[in-house]
Amino acid sequence: YPHIDEHFSLDEYKRYGRQMIVPVFGSLPSQIKLKNSSILVVGAGGLGCPALLYLSAAGIGKIGIVDDDTVDVSNLHRQVLHTTESVGMYKCDSAKSYIAKLNPHVEVMTYPIRLSNDNAFDIIKQYDLVLDCTDTPAVRYLINDVAVLCGKTIVSGSGLKSDGQLSLLNFQNIGPCYRCFYPKPPSADSVTTCSDGGVIGPAIGLVGISMAVETIKVLTGYYTKENFKPFLSMYSGYPQQQFRVFKMRNRQSNCSVCGTTPSISKESIVNHEIDYAAFCGNVNPNVL
Amino acid sequence: YPHIDEHFSLDEYKRYGRQMIVPVFGSLPSQIKLKNSSILVVGAGGLGCPALLYLSAAGIGKIGIVDDDTVDVSNLHRQVLHTTESVGMYKCDSAKSYIAKLNPHVEVMTYPIRLSNDNAFDIIKQYDLVLDCTDTPAVRYLINDVAVLCGKTIVSGSGLKSDGQLSLLNFQNIGPCYRCFYPKPPSADSVTTCSDGGVIGPAIGLVGISMAVETIKVLTGYYTKENFKPFLSMYSGYPQQQFRVFKMRNRQSNCSVCGTTPSISKESIVNHEIDYAAFCGNVNPNVL
Amino acid sequence: MGFKVKVEFLGGLDVISGGVREHKLTIPLEEGEATVKDLIENITKTIIADPKDIPVFIEDDTVRPGILVLINDTDWELEGMEDYVLESGDVFTFTSTLHGG
Amino acid sequence: MGFKVKVEFLGGLDVISGGVREHKLTIPLEEGEATVKDLIENITKTIIADPKDIPVFIEDDTVRPGILVLINDTDWELEGMEDYVLESGDVFTFTSTLHGG
Ligand SMILES: [Zn+2]
Ligand SMILES: [Zn+2]
């Protein structure tokens, strides 16, 4: 695909033309911003699959995928980027192979490992933005803390059964973080994963796609420090589908990671002084 | 995949287990209903792709796909079921080949033709439910009239730029139809297609996925003649994503196709007395 | 005299109001006297920025086919359409019908 | 005496009220006298069907960590939390935090 100007090949202009003409998208400058962006998707499951499909299709330059899980047939009703023939493969490798077919202009890095105190900084610091598509509170707190300490915005999604939630965390280091919303972790016995509680495929898919929309808005500069307002959106699939926006608290000055006198630092995480599993209680820590 | 009971193979039990345990889904009886259902998806584009992905993954027994268009590289930012290597193929064939990999338990029929007065009855009558994933008013009125006259519920989606709409039409022959909502067609100069007006990939994708959720609700019997209330939902991608439900009018007794003294009949359509292109004015009739 | 209602344009219909989606509108009549017919007239006079855009909103003296009208999230057909009597705080939503897919 | 508010349970929290998501609740106090603290007490007495479910909602005398509280679609943290004074017609939304993906 030879470039026809300093930015794109003819194939890319054709490929992205229909989104570039949407006024609110922001035309060629926004497409260039996507091309020059890198994002890390943690979890290539029910949320990660649709987010990866639409963000790679939209022309993000570089996408990293973290997931140490392999494809199981019980995933396929909702993790539609994987197929029957990829059962047993690492989810991140299965995702990479489909993305290569969908959009060869995207560079994909895979991390078939579990995100931990030891590796999170090295991985997250390489990307502009993190999508939290994971399945347990312990990993959500870890992603949050490391992203805050690395200065990265988080697009956070979650879901269970027929419901879902969406938020932007640590937006440009001024927005509230996960700990601002949830300073105390939930008790372990109140946490249900999709494997245990079940999930309607297109319901979690809808939340994953909505994360892709938010990611595009952040990367193209639609949200600014001036116009950003903290929010949490709630999707309900039943009785009638709705997606409601709640106005949320600002960054909390007493937050233990993003506040004015934080108790959590890079050192305390790397040295395992912060034990996420113990903090959250022992939930099945599979990243789905 | 040998059956282990009268309904399913072991592979299918594993595959659908996570949705069957969601209480509102309705457990094994609902999964059996999906397996015994047939749906027709008209349009394998921005709406049809995500709807097809999630509905085939969910285990609908038989899916028909109508689309006479071929895959173009400009589709790929939003029509994520097609890939770079399927450029030039019929969209319905490209979709069929991915579905075969995603879920071999689904039977897929393809119709690489344009839906018309001449073929619509023969095709639509074979299916339990129709998903209208098309791109122009003329085809939307045709699908509506034929589905009403064949007694089929329509899951209707549409979108443009960063917005979308979702409705259930002719629900079990008691709900309002497209003509109840829109007795007069829009003037041709007010109609914009996704090719002309542009569209954000995950925004139209979100509407397509929401159609999959509604389809599952209809097929599993979540909505009944008793609890069904006419609605139209409006998705806005900007400034903040929301999905609002509007309460809509009931079936209109003066409707020209579903009313008490209809002027539109199977004969008048088959004999071309109803000219949809002339009725709606000449919009570019590509089914995207 | 006068009371306030909210007017929203969705589905791209904000083109007729310079891209502004939400408007607080003061109706210069007593509550109980104004109907949707008055509201529509008021919108064409005070919100539509460019008179050339009026035909995008109005056709044959009423709201153009293809535009849905919601009163407090309910189809205006269920509320009396143009004869609905406005109340302070009402939300009127006008949305284009979308056809794309 | 007494006034009405709406209470919603989202995100699966309707398990504590027999699967009913929306409730109209009559607060047996004068408007202006009741706070969210009274509301919560009222919910545990009148809505939670099974006393065994109270710990799903309450921990250490307040709403359990992991449950978000919204007052008219706004985080209660912005509205004074337990000290917010109830007004007739207010909507109180309680939602579980979801962790699945
Ligand atoms: Zn914080
Ligand atoms: Zn009708």
CSV table of C-alpha atoms in Angstrom, one decimal, chain D residues 19-85:
chain,number,residue,atom,x,y,z
D,19,GLY,CA,-37.0,-8.7,41.1
D,20,VAL,CA,-39.0,-5.5,41.1
D,21,ARG,CA,-36.9,-2.7,39.6
D,22,GLU,CA,-39.1,0.4,40.2
D,23,HIS,CA,-40.9,1.4,43.4
D,24,LYS,CA,-43.1,4.3,44.3
D,25,LEU,CA,-42.4,4.9,48.0
D,26,THR,CA,-44.4,7.0,50.3
D,27,ILE,CA,-42.2,8.7,52.9
D,28,PRO,CA,-44.2,9.1,56.2
D,29,LEU,CA,-42.7,12.4,57.1
D,30,GLU,CA,-43.2,16.0,56.0
D,31,GLU,CA,-41.3,17.2,52.9
D,32,GLY,CA,-38.2,19.0,54.1
D,33,GLU,CA,-37.8,16.7,57.1
D,34,ALA,CA,-36.6,13.5,55.5
D,35,THR,CA,-33.1,12.8,54.4
D,36,VAL,CA,-31.5,10.0,52.4
D,37,LYS,CA,-30.7,8.4,55.8
D,38,ASP,CA,-34.4,8.1,56.4
D,39,LEU,CA,-35.0,6.8,52.9
D,40,ILE,CA,-32.5,4.0,53.3
D,41,GLU,CA,-34.1,3.0,56.6
D,42,ASN,CA,-37.4,3.1,54.9
D,43,ILE,CA,-36.2,0.9,52.1
D,44,THR,CA,-34.8,-1.7,54.4
D,45,LYS,CA,-38.2,-1.8,56.2
D,46,THR,CA,-40.6,-1.7,53.4
D,47,ILE,CA,-39.0,-2.8,50.1
D,48,ILE,CA,-36.5,-5.4,51.0
D,49,ALA,CA,-38.6,-8.5,51.0
D,50,ASP,CA,-36.3,-10.9,52.9
D,51,PRO,CA,-34.3,-9.6,56.0
D,52,LYS,CA,-31.5,-11.9,54.9
D,53,ASP,CA,-31.0,-9.5,51.9
D,54,ILE,CA,-30.3,-6.5,54.1
D,55,PRO,CA,-26.6,-7.1,54.2
D,56,VAL,CA,-26.6,-7.1,50.3
D,57,PHE,CA,-27.7,-3.4,50.6
D,58,ILE,CA,-26.3,-2.2,54.0
D,59,GLU,CA,-22.9,-2.5,55.5
D,60,ASP,CA,-21.6,-0.6,58.5
D,61,ASP,CA,-24.8,1.3,58.7
D,62,THR,CA,-24.6,2.8,55.2
D,63,VAL,CA,-25.0,1.6,51.6
D,64,ARG,CA,-22.6,-1.2,50.9
D,65,PRO,CA,-19.3,-0.5,49.0
D,66,GLY,CA,-19.9,-1.3,45.3
D,67,ILE,CA,-23.4,0.1,45.2
D,68,LEU,CA,-23.7,3.5,43.4
D,69,VAL,CA,-26.4,5.9,44.6
D,70,LEU,CA,-27.8,8.4,42.2
D,71,ILE,CA,-30.2,11.2,43.1
D,72,ASN,CA,-32.1,12.3,40.0
D,73,ASP,CA,-29.4,10.8,37.8
D,74,THR,CA,-26.6,12.5,39.7
D,75,ASP,CA,-24.0,10.8,42.0
D,76,TRP,CA,-25.1,11.3,45.6
D,77,GLU,CA,-21.6,12.5,46.4
D,78,LEU,CA,-22.5,15.7,44.6
D,79,GLU,CA,-25.8,16.0,46.5
D,80,GLY,CA,-24.8,15.7,50.1
D,81,MET,CA,-25.0,11.9,50.3
D,82,GLU,CA,-27.0,10.8,53.4
D,83,ASP,CA,-27.8,14.3,54.4
D,84,TYR,CA,-29.6,15.2,51.1
D,85,VAL,CA,-33.1,16.4,51.9
